[in-house]
CSV table of N, CA and C in Angstrom, one decimal:
chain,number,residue,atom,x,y,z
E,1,UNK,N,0.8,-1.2,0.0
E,1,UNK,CA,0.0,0.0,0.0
E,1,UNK,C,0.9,1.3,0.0
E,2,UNK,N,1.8,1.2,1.1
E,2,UNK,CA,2.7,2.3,1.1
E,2,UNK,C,3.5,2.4,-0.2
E,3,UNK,N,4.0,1.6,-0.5
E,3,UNK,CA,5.0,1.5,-1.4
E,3,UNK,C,4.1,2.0,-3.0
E,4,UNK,N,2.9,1.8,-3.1
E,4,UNK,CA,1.9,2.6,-4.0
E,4,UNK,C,1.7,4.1,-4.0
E,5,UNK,N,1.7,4.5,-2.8
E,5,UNK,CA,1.3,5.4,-2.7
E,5,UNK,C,2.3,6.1,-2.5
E,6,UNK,N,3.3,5.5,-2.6
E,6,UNK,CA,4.7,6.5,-2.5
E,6,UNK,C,5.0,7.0,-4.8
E,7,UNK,N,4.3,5.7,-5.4
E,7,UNK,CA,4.5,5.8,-6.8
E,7,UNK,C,3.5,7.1,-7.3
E,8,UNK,N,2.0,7.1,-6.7
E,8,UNK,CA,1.5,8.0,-7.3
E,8,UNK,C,1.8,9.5,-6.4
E,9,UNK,N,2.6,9.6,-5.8
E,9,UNK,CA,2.6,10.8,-4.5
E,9,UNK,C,3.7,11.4,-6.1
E,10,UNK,N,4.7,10.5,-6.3
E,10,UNK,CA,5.7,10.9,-7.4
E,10,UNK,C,5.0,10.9,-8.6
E,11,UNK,N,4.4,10.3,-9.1
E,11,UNK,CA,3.8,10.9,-10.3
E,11,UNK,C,3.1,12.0,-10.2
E,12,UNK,N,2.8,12.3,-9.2
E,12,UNK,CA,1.7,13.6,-8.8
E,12,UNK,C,2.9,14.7,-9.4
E,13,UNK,N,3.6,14.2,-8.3
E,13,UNK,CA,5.1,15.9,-8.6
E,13,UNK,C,5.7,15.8,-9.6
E,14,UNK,N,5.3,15.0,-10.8
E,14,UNK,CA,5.8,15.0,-12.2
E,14,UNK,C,5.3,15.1,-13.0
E,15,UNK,N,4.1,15.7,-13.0
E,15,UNK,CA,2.1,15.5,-13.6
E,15,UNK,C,2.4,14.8,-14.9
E,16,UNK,N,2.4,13.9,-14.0
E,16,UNK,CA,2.6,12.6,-14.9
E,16,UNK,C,0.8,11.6,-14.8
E,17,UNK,N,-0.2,11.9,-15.3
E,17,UNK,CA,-1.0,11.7,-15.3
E,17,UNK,C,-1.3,10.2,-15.5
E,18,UNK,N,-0.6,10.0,-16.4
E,18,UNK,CA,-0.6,7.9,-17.0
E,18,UNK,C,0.2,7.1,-15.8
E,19,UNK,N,1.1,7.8,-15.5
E,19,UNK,CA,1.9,7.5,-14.0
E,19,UNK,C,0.7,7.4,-12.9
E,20,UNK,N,0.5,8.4,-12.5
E,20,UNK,CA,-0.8,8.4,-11.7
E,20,UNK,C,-1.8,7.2,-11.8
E,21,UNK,N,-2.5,7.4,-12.9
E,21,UNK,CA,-3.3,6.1,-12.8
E,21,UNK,C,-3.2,4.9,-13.2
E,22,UNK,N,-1.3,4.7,-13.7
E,22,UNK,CA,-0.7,3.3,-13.6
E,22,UNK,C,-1.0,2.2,-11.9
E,23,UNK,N,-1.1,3.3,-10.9
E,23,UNK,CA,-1.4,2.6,-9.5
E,23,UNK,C,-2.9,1.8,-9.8
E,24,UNK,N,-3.9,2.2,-10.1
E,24,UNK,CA,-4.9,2.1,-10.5
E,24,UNK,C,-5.3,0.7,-11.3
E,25,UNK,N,-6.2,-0.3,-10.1
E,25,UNK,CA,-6.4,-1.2,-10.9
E,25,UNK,C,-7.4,-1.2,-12.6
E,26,UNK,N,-8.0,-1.9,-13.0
E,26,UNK,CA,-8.5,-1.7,-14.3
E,26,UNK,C,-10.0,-1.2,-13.8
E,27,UNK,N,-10.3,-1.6,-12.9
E,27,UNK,CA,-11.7,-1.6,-12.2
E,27,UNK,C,-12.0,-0.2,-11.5
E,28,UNK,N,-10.9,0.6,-11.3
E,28,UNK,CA,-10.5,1.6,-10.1
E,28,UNK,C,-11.6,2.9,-10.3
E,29,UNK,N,-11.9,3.3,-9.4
E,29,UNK,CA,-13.3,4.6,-9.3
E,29,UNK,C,-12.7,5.4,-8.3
E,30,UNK,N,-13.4,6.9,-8.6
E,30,UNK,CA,-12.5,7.7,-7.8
E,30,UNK,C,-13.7,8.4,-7.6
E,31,UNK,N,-14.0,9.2,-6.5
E,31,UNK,CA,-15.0,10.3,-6.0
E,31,UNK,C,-14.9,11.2,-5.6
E,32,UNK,N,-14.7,12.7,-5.8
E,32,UNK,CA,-14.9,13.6,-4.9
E,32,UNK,C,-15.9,14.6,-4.8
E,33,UNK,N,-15.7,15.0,-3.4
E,33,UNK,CA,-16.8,15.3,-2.3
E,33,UNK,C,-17.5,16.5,-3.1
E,34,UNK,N,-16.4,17.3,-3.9
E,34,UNK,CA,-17.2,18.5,-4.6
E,34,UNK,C,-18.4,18.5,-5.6
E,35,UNK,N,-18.0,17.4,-6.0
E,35,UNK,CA,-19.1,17.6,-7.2
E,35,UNK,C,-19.9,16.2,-6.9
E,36,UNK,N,-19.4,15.2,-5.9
E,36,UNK,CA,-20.3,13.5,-5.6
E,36,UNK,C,-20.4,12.6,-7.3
E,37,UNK,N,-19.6,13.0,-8.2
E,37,UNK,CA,-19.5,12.3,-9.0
E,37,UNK,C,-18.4,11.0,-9.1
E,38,UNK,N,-18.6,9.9,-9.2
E,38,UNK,CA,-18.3,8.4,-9.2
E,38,UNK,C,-17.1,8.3,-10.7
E,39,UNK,N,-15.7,8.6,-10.9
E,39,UNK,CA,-14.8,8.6,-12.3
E,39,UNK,C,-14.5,7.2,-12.1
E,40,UNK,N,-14.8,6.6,-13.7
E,40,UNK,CA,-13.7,5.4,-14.2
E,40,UNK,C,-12.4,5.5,-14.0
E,41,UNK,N,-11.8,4.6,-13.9
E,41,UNK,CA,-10.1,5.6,-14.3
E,41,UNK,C,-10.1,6.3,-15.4
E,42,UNK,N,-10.6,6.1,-16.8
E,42,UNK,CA,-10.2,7.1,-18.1
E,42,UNK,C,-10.5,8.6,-17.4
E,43,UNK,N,-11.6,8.5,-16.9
E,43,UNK,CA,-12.4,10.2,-16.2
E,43,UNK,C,-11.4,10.5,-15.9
E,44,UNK,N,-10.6,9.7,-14.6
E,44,UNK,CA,-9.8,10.7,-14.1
E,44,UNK,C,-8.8,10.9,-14.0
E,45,UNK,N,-8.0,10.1,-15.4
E,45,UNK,CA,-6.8,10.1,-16.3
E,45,UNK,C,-7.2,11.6,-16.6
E,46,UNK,N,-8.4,11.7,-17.4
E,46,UNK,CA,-8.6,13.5,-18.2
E,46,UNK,C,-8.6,13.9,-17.2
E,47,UNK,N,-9.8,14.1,-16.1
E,47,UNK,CA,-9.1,15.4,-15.2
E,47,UNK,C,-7.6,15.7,-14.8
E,48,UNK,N,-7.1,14.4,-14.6
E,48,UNK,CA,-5.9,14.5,-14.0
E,48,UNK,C,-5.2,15.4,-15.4
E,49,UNK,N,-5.3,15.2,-16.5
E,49,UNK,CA,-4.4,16.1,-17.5
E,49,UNK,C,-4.8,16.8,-17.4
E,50,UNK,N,-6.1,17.5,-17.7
E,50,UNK,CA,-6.5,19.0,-17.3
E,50,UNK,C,-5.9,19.6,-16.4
E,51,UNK,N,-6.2,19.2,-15.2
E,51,UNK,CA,-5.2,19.8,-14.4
E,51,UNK,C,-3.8,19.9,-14.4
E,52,UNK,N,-3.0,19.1,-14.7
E,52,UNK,CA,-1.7,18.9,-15.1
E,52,UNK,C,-1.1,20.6,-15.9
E,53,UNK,N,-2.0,20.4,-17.0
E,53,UNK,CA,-2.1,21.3,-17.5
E,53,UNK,C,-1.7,22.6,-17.6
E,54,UNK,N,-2.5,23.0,-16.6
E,54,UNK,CA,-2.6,24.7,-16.4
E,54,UNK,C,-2.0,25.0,-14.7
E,55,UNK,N,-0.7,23.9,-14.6
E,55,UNK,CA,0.1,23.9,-13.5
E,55,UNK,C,1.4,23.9,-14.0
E,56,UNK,N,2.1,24.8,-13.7
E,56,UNK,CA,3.8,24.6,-14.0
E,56,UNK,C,4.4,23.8,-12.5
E,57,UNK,N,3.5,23.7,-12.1
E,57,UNK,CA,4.5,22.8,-10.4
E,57,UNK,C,3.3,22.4,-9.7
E,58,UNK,N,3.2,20.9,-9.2
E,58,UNK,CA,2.1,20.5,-8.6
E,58,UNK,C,2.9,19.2,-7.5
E,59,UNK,N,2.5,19.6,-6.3
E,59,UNK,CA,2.6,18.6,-4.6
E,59,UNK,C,2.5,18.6,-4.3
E,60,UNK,N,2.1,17.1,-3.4
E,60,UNK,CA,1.8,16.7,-2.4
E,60,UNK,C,2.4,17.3,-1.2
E,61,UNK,N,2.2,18.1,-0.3
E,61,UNK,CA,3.1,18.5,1.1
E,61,UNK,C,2.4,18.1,2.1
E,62,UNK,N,3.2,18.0,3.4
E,62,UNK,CA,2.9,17.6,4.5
E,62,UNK,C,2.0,16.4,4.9
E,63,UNK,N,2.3,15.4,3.9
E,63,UNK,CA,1.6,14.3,4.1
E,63,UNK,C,2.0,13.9,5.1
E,64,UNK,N,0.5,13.0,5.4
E,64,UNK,CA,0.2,12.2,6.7
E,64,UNK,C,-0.2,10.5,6.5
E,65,UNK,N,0.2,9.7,6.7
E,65,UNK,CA,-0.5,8.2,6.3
E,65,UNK,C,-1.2,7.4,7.4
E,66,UNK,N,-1.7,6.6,6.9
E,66,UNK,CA,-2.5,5.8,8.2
E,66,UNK,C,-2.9,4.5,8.1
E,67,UNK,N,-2.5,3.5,7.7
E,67,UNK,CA,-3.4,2.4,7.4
E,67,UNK,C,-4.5,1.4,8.3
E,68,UNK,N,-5.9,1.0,8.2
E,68,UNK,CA,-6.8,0.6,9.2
E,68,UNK,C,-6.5,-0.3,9.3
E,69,UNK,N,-7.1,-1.2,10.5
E,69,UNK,CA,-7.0,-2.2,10.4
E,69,UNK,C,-7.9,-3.4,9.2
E,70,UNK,N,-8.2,-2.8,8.4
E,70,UNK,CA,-9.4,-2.8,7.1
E,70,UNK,C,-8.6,-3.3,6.0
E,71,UNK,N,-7.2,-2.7,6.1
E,71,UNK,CA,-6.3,-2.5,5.0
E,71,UNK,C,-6.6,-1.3,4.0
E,72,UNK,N,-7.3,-0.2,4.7
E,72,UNK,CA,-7.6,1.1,3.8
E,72,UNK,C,-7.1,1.9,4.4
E,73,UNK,N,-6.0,2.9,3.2
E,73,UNK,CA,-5.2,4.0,3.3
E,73,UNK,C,-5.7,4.8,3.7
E,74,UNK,N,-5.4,5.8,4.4
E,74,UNK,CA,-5.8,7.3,5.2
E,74,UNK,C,-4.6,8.2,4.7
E,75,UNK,N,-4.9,8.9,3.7
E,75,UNK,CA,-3.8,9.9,3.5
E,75,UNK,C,-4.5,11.6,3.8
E,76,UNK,N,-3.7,12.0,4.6
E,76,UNK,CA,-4.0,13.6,4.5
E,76,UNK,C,-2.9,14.6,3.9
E,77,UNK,N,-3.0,15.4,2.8
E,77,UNK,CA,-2.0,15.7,2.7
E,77,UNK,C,-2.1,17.2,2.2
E,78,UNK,N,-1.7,18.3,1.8
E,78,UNK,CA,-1.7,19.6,0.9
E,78,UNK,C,-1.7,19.6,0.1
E,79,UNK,N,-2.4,20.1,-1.1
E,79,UNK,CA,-1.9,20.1,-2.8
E,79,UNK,C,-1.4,21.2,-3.1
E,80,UNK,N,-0.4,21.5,-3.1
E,80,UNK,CA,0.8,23.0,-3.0
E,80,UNK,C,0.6,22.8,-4.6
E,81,UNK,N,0.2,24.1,-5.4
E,81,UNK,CA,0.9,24.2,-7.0
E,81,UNK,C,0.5,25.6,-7.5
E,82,UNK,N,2.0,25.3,-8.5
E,82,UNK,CA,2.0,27.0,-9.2
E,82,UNK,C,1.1,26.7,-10.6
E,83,UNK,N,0.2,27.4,-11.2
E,83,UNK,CA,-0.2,27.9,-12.2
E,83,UNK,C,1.0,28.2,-13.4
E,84,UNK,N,0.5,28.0,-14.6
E,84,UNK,CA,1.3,28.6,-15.7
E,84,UNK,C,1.2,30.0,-15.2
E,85,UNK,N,0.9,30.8,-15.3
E,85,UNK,CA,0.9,32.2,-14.9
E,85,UNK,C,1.4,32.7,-13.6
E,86,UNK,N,2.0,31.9,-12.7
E,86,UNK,CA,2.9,31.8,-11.4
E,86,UNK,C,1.8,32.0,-10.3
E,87,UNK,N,1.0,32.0,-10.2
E,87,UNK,CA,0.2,32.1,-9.3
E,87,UNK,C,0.3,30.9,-8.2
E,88,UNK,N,0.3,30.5,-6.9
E,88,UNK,CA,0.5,29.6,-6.6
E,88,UNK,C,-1.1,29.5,-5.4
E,89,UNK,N,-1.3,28.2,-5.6
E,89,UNK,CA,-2.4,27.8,-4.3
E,89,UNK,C,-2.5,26.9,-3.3
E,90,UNK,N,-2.6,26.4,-2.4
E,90,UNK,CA,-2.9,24.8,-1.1
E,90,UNK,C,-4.2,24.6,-1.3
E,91,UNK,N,-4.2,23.3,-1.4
E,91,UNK,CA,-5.5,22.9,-1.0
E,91,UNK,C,-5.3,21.3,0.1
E,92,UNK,N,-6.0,21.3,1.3
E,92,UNK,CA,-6.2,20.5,1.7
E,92,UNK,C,-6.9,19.8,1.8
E,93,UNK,N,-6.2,18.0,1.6
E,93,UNK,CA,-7.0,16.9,0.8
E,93,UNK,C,-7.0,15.8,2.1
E,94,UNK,N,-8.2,15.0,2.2
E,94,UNK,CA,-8.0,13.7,2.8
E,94,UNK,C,-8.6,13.0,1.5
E,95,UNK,N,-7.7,12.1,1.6
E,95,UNK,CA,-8.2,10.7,0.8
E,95,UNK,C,-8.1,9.4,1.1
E,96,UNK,N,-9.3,8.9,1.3
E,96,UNK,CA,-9.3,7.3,1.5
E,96,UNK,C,-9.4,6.5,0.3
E,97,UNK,N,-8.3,5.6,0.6
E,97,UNK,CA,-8.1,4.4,-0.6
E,97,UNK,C,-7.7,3.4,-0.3
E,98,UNK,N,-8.9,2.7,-1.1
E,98,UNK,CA,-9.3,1.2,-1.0
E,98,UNK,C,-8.7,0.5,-2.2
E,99,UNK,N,-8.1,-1.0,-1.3
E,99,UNK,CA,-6.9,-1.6,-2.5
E,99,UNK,C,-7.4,-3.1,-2.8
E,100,UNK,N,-7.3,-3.1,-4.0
E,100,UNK,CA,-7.6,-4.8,-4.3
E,100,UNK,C,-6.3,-5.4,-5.6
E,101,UNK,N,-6.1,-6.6,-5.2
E,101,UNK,CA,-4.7,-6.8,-5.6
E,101,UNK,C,-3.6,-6.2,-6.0
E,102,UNK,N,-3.4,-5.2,-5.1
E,102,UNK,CA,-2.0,-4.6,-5.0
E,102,UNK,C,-2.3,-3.0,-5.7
E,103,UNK,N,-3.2,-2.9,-5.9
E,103,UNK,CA,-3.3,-1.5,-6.9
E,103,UNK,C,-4.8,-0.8,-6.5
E,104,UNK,N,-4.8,0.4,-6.0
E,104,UNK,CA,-6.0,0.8,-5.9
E,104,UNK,C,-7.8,0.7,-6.8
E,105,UNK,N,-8.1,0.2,-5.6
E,105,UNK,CA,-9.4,-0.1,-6.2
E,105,UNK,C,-10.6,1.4,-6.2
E,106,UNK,N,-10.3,2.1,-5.3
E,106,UNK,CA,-11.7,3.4,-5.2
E,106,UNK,C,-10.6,4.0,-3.9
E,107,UNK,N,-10.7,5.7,-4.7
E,107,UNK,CA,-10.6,6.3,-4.2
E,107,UNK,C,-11.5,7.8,-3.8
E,108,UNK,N,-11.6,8.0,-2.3
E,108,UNK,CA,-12.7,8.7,-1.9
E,108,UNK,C,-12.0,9.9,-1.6
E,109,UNK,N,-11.9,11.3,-1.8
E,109,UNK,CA,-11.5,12.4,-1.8
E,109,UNK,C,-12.2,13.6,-1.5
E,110,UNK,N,-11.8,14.3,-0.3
E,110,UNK,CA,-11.9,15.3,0.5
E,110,UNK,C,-11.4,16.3,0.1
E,111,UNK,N,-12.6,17.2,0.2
E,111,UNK,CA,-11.2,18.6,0.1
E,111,UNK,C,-12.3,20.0,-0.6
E,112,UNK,N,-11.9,21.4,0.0
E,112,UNK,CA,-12.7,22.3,-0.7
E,112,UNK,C,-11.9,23.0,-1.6
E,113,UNK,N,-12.3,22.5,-2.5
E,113,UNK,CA,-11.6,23.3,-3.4
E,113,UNK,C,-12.3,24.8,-3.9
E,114,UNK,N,-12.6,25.6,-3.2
E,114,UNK,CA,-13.2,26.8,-3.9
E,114,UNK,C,-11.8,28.0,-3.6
E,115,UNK,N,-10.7,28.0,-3.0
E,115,UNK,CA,-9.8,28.9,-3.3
E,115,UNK,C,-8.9,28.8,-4.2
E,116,UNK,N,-9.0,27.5,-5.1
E,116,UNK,CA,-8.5,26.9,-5.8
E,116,UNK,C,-9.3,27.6,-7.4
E,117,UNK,N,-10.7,27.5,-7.5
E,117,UNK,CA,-11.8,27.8,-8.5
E,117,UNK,C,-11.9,29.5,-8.6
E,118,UNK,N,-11.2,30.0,-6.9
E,118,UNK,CA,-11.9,31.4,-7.4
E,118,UNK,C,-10.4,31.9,-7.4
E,119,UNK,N,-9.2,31.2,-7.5
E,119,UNK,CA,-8.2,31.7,-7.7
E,119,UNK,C,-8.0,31.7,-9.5
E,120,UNK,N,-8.8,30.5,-10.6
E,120,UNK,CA,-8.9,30.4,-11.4
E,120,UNK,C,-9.9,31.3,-12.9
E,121,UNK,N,-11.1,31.3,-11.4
E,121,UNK,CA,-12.0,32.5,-11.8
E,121,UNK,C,-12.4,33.6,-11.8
E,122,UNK,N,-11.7,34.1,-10.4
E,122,UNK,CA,-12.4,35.1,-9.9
E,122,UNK,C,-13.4,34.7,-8.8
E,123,UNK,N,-13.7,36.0,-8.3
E,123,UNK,CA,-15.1,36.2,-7.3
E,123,UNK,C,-16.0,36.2,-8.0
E,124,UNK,N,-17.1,35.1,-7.3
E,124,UNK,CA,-18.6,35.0,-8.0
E,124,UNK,C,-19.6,36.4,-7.7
């Protein structure tokens, strides 16, 4: 588990997106709390490029790990990153992930992202 999550922690800081959801079994689903929508891995291969994207620097900081007695990851960590335009933002994330033969099966994700949206868009 650890040793996974140490691969996509580095693909993250490489926006390496196919990296990213190389951890990812074939079956793997991903959720976040923002919008409660359920991604195949392809979904969130594209988000993950999108975002990739319109980042010149993207990390994980101050991670925290935890594993249950369940065998499900507890990661809390910061998403520190600069913008093509230098702008830089944090966002803090919890994410629970659930593993089935060695590679994540569903991951459940925490986190507000609106200083992240209105650092993108502006004030509503």
């Amino acid at each position: 588990m650890l040793t996974v999550a140490e691969r996509f922690t580095q693909a993250f800081s490489n926006r390496d997106a196919a990296g990213f959801v190389s951890t990812y079994g074939p079956d793997a689903t991903v959720w976040h709390n923002d919008d409660r929508i359920v991604q195949a891995r392809e979904e969130n291969l594209a988000k993950l490029q999108g975002f990739f994207s319109i980042c010149s620097a993207v990390e994980y900081r101050n991670i925290e790990r935890d594993v249950t007695d369940a065998g499900t990851l507890v990661q809390q960590h910061v998403v520190w990153g600069r913008l093509n335009d230098g702008r830089e933002f944090e966002v803090p994330v919890c994410m629970i992930i659930k593993f089935k033969d060695g590679l994540i099966h569903h991951i459940a994700e925490y986190c507000d992202p609106a200083p992240f949206h209105q650092l993108l868009h502006g004030a509503d």
